[in-house]
Short mmCIF file of C-alpha atoms and ligand atoms in Angstrom, two decimals:
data_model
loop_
_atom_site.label_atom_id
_atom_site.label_comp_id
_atom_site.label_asym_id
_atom_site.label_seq_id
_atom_site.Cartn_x
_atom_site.Cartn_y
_atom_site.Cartn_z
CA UNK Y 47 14.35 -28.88 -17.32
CA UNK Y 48 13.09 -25.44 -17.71
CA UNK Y 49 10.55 -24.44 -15.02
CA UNK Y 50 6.98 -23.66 -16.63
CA UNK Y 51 5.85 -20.12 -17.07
CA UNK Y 52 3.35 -18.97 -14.30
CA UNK Y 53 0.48 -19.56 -16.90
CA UNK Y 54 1.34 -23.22 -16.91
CA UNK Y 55 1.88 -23.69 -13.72
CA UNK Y 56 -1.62 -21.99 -12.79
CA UNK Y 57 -3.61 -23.78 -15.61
CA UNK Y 58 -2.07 -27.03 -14.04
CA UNK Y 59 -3.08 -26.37 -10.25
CA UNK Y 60 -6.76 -25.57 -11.44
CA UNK Y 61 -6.72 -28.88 -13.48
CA UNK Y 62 -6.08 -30.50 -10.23
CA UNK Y 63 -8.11 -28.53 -7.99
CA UNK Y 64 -10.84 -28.03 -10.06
CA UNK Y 65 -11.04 -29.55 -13.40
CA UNK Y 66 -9.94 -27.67 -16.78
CA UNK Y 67 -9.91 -23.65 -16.92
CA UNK Y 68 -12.13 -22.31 -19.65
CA UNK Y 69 -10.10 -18.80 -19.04
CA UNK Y 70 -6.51 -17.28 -18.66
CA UNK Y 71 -5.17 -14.26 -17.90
CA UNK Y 72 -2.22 -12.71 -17.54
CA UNK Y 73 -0.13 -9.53 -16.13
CA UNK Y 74 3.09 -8.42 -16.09
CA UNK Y 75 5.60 -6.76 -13.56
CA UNK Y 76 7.16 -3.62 -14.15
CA UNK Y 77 10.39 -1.75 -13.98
CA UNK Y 78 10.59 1.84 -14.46
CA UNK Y 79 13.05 3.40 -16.24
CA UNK Y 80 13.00 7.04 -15.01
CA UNK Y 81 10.71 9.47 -13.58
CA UNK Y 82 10.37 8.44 -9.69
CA UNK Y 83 7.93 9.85 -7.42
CA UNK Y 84 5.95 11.58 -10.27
CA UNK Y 85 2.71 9.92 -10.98
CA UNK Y 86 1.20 10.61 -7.56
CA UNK Y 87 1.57 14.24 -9.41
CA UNK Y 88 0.22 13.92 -12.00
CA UNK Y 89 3.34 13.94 -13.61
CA UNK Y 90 5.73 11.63 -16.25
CA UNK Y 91 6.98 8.57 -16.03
CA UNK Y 92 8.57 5.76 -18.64
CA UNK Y 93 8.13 2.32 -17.34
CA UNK Y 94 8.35 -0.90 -19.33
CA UNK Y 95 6.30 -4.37 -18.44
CA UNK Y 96 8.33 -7.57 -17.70
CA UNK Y 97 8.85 -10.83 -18.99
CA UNK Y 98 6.95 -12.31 -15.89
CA UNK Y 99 3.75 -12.61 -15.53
CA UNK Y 100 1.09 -13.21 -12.49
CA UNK Y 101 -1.22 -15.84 -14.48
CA UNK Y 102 -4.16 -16.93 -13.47
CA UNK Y 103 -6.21 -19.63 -14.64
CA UNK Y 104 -10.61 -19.82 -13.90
CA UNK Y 105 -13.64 -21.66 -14.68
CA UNK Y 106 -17.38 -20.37 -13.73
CA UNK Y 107 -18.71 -22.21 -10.98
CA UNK Y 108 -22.34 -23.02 -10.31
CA UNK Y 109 -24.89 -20.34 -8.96
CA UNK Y 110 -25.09 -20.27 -5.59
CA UNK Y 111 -21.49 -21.74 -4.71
CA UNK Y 112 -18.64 -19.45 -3.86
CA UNK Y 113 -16.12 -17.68 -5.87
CA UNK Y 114 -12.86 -19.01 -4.83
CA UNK Y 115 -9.38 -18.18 -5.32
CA UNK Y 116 -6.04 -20.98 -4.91
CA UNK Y 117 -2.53 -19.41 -4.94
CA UNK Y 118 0.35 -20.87 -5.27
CA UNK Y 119 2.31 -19.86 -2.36
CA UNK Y 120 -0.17 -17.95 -0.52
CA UNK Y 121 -3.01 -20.89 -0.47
CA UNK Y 122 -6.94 -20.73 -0.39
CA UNK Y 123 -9.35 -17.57 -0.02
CA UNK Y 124 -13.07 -16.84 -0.41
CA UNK Y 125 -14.03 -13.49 -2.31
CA UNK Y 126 -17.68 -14.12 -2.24
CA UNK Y 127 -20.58 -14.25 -1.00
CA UNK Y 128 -18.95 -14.55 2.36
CA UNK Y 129 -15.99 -13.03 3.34
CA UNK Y 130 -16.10 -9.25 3.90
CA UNK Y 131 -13.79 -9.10 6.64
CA UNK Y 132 -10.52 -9.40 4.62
CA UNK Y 133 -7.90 -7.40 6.24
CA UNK Y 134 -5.23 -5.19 4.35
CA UNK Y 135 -2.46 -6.58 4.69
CA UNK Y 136 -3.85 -9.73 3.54
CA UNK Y 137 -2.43 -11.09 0.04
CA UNK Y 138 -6.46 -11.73 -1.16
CA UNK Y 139 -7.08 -8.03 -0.13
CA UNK Y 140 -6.08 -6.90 -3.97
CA UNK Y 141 -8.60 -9.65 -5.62
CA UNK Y 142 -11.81 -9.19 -3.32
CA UNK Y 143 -11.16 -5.08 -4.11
CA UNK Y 144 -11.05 -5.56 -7.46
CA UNK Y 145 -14.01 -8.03 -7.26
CA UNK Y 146 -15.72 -5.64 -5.48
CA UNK Y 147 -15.06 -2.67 -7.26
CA UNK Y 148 -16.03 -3.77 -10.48
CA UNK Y 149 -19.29 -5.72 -9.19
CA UNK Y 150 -20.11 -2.07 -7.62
CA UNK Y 151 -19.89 -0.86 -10.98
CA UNK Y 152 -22.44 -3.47 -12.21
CA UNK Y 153 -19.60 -6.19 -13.20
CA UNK Y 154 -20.75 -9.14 -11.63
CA UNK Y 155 -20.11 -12.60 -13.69
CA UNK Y 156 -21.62 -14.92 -11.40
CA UNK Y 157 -19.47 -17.12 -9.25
CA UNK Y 158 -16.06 -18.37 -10.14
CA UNK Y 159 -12.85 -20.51 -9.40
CA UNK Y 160 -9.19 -19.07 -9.98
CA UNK Y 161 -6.06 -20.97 -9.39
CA UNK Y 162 -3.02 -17.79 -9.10
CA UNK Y 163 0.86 -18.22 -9.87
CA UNK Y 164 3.42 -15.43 -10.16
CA UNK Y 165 7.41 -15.59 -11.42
CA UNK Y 166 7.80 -11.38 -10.17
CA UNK Y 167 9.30 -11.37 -7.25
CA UNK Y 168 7.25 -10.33 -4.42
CA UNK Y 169 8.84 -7.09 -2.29
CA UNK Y 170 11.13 -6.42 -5.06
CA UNK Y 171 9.59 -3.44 -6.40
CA UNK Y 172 8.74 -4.99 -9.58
CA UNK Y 173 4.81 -4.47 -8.68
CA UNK Y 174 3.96 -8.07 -8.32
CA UNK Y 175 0.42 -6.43 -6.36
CA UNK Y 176 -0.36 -4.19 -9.62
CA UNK Y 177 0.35 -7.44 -11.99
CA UNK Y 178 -2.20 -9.28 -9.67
CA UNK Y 179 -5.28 -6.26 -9.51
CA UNK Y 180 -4.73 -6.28 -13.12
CA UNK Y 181 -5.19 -9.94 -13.65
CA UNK Y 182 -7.96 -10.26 -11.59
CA UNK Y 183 -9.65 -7.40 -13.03
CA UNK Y 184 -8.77 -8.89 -16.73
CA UNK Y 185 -10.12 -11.85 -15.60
CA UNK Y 186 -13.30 -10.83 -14.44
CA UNK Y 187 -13.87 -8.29 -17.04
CA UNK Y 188 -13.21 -11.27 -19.43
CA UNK Y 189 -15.98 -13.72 -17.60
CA UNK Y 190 -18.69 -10.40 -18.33
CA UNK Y 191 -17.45 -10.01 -21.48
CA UNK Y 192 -16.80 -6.13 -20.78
CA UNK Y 193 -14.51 -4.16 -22.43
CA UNK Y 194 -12.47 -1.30 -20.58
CA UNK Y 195 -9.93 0.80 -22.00
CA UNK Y 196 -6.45 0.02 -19.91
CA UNK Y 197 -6.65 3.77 -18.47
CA UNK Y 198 -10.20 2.81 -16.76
CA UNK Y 199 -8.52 -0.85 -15.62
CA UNK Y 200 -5.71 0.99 -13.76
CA UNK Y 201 -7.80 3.40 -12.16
CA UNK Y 202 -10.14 0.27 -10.83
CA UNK Y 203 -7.26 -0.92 -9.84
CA UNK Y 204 -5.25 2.24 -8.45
CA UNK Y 205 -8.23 2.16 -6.13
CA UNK Y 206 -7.80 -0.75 -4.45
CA UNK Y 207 -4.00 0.54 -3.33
CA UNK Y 208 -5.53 3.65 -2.52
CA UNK Y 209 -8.90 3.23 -0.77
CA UNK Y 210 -8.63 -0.67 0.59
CA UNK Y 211 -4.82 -1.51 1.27
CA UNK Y 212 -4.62 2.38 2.47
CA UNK Y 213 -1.04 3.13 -0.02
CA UNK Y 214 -1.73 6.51 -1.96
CA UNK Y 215 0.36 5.37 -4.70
CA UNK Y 216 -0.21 6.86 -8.24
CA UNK Y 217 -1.46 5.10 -11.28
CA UNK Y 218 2.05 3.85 -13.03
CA UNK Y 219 1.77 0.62 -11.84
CA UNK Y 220 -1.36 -0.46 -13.09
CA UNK Y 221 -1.05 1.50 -16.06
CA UNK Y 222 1.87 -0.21 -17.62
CA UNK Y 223 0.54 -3.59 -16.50
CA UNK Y 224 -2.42 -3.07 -18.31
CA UNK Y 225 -0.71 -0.75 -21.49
CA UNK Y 226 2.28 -2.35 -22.04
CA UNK Y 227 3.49 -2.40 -25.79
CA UNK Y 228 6.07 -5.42 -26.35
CA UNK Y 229 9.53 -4.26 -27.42
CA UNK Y 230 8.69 -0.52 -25.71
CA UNK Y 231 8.90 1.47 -22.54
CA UNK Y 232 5.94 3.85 -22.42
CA UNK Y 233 5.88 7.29 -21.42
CA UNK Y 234 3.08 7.77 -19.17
CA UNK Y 235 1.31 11.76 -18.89
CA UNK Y 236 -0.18 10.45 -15.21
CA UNK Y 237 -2.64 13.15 -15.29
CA UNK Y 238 -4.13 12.07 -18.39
CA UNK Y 239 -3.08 8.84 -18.76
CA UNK Y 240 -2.39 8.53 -22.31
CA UNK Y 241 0.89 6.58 -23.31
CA UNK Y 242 3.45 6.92 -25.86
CA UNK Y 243 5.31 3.36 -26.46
CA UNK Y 244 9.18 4.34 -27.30
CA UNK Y 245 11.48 1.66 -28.36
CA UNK Y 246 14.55 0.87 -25.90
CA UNK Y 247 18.08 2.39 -28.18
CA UNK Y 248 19.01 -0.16 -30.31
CA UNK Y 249 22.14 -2.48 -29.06
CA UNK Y 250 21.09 -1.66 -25.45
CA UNK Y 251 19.52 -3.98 -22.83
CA UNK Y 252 17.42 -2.95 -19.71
CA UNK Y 253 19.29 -5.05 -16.25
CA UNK Y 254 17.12 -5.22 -13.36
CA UNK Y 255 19.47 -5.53 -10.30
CA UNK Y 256 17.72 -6.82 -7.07
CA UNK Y 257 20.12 -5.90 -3.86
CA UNK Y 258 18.44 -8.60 -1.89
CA UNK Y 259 17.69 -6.24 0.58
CA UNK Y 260 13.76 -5.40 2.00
CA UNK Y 261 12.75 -2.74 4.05
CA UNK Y 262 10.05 -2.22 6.55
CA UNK Y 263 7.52 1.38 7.43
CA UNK Y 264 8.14 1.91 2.99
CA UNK Y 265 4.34 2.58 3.30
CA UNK Y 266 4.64 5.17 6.02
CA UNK Y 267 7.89 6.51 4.34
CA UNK Y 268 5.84 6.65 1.09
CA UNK Y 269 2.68 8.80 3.08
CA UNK Y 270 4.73 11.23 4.03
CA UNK Y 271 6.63 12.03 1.06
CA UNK Y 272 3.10 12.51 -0.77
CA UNK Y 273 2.08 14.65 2.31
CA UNK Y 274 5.07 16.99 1.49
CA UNK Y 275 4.03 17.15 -2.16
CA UNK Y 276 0.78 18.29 -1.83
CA UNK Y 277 2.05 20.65 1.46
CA UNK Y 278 4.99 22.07 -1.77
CA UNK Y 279 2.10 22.44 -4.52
CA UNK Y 280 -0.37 24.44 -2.07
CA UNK Y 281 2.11 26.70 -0.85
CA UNK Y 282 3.09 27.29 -4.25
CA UNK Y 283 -0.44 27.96 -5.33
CA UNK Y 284 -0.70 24.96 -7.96
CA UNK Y 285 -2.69 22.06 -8.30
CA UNK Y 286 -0.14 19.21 -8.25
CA UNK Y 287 3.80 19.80 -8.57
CA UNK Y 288 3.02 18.78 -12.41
CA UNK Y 289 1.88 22.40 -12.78
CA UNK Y 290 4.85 23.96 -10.84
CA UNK Y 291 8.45 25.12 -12.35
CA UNK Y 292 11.62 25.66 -10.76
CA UNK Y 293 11.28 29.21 -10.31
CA UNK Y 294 8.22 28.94 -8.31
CA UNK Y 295 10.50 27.06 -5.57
CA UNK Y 296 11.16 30.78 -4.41
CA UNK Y 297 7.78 30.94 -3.35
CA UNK Y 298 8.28 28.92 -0.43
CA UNK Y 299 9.31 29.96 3.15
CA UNK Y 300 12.41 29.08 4.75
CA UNK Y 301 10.90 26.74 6.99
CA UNK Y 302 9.47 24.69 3.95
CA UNK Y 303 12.68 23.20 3.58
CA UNK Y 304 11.99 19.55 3.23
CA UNK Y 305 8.94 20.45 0.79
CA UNK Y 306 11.07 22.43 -1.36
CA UNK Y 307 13.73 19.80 -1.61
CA UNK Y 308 10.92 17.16 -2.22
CA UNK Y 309 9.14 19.59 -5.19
CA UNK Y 310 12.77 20.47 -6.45
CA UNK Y 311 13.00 16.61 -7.32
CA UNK Y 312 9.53 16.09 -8.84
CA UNK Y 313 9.88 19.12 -11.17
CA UNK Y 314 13.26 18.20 -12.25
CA UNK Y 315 12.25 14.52 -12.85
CA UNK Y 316 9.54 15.23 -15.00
CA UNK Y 317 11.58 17.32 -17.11
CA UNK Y 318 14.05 14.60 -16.86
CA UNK Y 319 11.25 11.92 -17.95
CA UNK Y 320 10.26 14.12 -21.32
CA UNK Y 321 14.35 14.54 -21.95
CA UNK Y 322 14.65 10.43 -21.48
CA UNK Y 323 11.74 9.65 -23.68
CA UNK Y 324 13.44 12.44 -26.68
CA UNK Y 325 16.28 10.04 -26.14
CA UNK Y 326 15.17 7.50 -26.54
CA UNK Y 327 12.86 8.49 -29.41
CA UNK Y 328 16.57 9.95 -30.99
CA UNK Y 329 18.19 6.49 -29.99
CA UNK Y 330 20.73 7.91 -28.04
CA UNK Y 331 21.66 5.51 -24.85
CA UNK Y 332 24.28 7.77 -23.75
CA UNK Y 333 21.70 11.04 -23.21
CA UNK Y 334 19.50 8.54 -21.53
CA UNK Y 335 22.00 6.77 -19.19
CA UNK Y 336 22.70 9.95 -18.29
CA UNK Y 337 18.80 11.22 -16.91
CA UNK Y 338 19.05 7.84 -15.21
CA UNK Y 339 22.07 8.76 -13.48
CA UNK Y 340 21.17 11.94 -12.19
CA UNK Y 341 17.59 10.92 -11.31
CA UNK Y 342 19.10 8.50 -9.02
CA UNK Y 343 21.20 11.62 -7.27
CA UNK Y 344 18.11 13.56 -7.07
CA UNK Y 345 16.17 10.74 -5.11
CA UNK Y 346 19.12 10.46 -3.25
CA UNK Y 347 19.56 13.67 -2.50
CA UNK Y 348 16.30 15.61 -2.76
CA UNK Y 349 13.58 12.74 -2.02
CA UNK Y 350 15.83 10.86 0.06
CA UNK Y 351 14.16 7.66 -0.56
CA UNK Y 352 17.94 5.87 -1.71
CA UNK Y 353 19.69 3.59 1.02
CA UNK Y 354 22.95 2.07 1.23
CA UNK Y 355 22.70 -1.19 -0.79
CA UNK Y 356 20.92 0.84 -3.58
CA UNK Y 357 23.53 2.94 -3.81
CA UNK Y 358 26.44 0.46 -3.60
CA UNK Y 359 24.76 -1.59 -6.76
CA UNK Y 360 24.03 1.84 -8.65
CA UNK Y 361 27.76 2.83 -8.24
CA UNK Y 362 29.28 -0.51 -8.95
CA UNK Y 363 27.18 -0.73 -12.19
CA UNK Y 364 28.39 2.79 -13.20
CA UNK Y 365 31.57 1.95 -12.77
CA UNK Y 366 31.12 -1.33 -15.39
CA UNK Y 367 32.26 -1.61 -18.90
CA UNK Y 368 29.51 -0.95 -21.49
CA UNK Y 369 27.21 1.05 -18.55
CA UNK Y 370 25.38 3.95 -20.16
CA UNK Y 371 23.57 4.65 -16.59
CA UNK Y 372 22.06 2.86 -13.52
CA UNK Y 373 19.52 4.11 -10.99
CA UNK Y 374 17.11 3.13 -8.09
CA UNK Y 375 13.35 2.24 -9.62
CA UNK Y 376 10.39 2.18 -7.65
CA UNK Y 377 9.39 3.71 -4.21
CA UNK Y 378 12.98 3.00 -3.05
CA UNK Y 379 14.94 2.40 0.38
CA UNK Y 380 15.32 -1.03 -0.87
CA UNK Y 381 14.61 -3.53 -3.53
CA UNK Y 382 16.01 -3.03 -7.24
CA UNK Y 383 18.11 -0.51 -9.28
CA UNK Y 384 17.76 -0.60 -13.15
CA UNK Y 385 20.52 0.33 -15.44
CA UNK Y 386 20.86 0.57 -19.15
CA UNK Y 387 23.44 -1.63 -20.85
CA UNK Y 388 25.44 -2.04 -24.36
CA UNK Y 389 24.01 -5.29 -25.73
CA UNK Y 390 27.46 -7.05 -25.84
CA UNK Y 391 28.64 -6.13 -22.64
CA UNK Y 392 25.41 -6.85 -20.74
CA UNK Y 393 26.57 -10.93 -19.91
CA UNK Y 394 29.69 -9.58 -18.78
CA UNK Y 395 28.11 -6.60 -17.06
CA UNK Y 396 25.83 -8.79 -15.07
CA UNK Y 397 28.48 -11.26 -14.02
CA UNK Y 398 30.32 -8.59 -12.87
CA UNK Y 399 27.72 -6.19 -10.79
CA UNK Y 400 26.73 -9.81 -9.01
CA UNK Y 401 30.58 -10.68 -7.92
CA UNK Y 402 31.29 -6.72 -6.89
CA UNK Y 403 28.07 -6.51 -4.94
CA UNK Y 404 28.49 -9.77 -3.14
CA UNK Y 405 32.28 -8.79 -1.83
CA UNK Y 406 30.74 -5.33 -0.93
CA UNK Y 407 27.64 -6.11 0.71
CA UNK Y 408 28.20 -9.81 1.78
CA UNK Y 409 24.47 -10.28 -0.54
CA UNK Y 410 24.00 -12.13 -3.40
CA UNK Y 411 21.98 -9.87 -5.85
CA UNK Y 412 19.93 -11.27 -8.66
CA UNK Y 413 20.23 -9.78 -11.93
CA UNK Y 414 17.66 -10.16 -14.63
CA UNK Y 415 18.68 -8.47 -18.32
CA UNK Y 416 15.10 -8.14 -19.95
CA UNK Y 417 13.49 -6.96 -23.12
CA UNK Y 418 9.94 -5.20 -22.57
CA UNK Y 419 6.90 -7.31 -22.40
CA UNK Y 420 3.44 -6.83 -23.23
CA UNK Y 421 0.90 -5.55 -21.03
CA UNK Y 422 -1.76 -7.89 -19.37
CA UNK Y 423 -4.08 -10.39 -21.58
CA UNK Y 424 -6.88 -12.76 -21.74
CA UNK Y 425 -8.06 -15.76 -23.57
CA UNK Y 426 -10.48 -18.11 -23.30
CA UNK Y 427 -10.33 -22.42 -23.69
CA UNK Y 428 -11.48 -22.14 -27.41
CA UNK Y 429 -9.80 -19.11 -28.69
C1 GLA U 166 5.63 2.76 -6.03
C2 GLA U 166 4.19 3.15 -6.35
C3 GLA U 166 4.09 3.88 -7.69
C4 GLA U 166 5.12 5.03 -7.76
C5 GLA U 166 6.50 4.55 -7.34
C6 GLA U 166 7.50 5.67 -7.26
O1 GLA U 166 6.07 1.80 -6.95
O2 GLA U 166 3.36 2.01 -6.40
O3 GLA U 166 2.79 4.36 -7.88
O4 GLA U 166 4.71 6.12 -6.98
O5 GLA U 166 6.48 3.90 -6.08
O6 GLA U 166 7.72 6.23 -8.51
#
């Protein structure tokens, strides 16, 4: 038996709990295919959405009663009227800052119920917290029956990382959650936010490869290598390392080291991210297997943010048949590479990168080949 999607399993659990959902939403995970470390600069990246959703499934309550939310997995929280107190680390920090966010700007549908499942993988990297502010946010926006564009959804949502859970991350996340063209990865201008959907090469498949490995203090890694960005860009003189080029590297004193290191990799990457998109817009797998490979080298080298399992699973998918290239995605230290595959090699590609890793690292590693999904939805009981 097949286990149900996370939409099924969410509209059952609010059956239960509360009686039938009148609406459903849904947003997907995401896996980035190269240009790490560049939208907190307002730079390029090319991300794709996942086949897995977090779903949830809501009815309107009666005035006056609370707005409640069930998740599988986590269990029971209050958004409102009540609880104000929610700390950040808490999982229902990312639905009462959405919930308040969007009732500050005037969207406030009255009371509700939600009953939340998710198939991403939580801690993976796969941005199973972005999939659930854009959910929530669909789903409330959906109750008002409010329109937003998917830029202004993942800057609501951006928001919450940044001003309530207290990560400065940049806007890819959300974005491709809430942008996501089926079949495509999307180049994302971060500064802007306007996407360009690209098709993946034809005869090529996207692997996600999870290490199995999780690392603690990513946050305050994560801080600090956004401190050194902004330290690079003012010392240079620019606004954000988007507006900086290679030569202006020279600009910085010797004891900018690390900075210069840090802004080598952001310019390069961007420039990297444009090249990969061409590629990809020229069908040419090879070219962008390539930019994968030496992005991962530069955030091994340069950002530093690589670590020894990530590595091992990078190099052991290089070195498998049908490979075009294989790098880290996501913040990093930990969690999942991606690499780009021939079509008929990828079954044998993934059976293979699972049985090296596990007599290398002693760790079984989950492998997931994956087509690009669509970006986050809502319907309603009678649609
Ligand atoms: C995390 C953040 C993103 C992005 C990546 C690195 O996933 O949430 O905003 O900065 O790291 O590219």
């Amino acid at each position: 038996m097949t286990k149900p999607s996370a939409l099924d399993r969410a509209t059952q659990q609010h059956q239960w709990r509360w009686g039938r959902a009148e609406l459903f939403s849904r947003a997907p995970g995401r896996v980035n295919l190269i240009g790490e470390h560049t939208d907190y600069n307002d730079g390029f990246v090319l991300p794709m959405a996942l086949p897995f959703d977090t779903a949830i499934a809501a009815s309107r309550a009666p005035n006056g009663s609370k707005t409640e939310i069930l998740s599988e997995g986590f269990g029971h929280a209050v958004l409102a009227p009540a609880s104000t107190e929610i700390e950040s680390h808490h999982w229902a920090v990312y639905l009462h800052g959405v919930h308040d966010l969007l009732k500050a700007e005037g969207v406030d549908p009255g009371p509700w119920k939600a009953t939340i499942a998710t198939d991403i993988p939580a801690g993976a990297g796969l941005s199973s917290s972005a999939a659930l502010e854009v959910a929530v946010a669909s789903a409330i926006l959906g109750f008002a029956q409010t329109e937003r564009s998917p830029a202004e959804t993942a800057r609501l949502c951006q928001r919450v990382d940044n001003e309530m859970v207290g990560i400065p991350s940049g806007p890819m996340d959300q974005m491709i959650s809430a942008s996501a063209v089926a079949g495509h990865a999307s180049l994302i201008d971060c500064r802007s936010l306007q996407t360009r959907p690209h098709p993946l090469p034809e005869r090529s498949v996207v692997a996600i490869m999870d290490t199995n490995t999780r690392r603690q203090l990513v946050d305050s890694e994560y801080s600090e290598r956004r401190a050194a960005c902004v330290r690079a860009a003012e010392a240079m003189g620019v606004d954000s390392l988007r507006d900086a080029r290679l030569e202006d590297l020279d600009l910085l004193p010797t004891e900018l080291g690390t900075e210069r290191r840090r802004a080598h990799h952001v310019i390069t990457e961007n420039q990297r991210t444009l090249d990969a998109a061409q590629a990809m817009s020229d069908g040419d797998p090879e070219t962008l297997g390539a930019l994968m490979n030496s992005s991962h080298e530069s955030l091994r080298d340069d950002y530093e943010v690589s670590g020894p399992a990530l590595d091992q699973i990078v190099e052991i998918a290089r070195q498998s048949p049908g490979c075009f290239g294989a790098r880290l995605t996501g913040g990093g230290f930990a969690g999942c590479a991606v690499a780009l595959v021939q079509a008929d090699q990828a079954v044998e590609f993934q059976a293979r990168v699972a049985q090296r890793y596990r007599t290398a690292q002693g760790l079984d590693a989950q492998i997931w080949l994956c087509e690009p999904a669509a970006g986050a939805s809502v319907t309603t009981a009678d649609a």
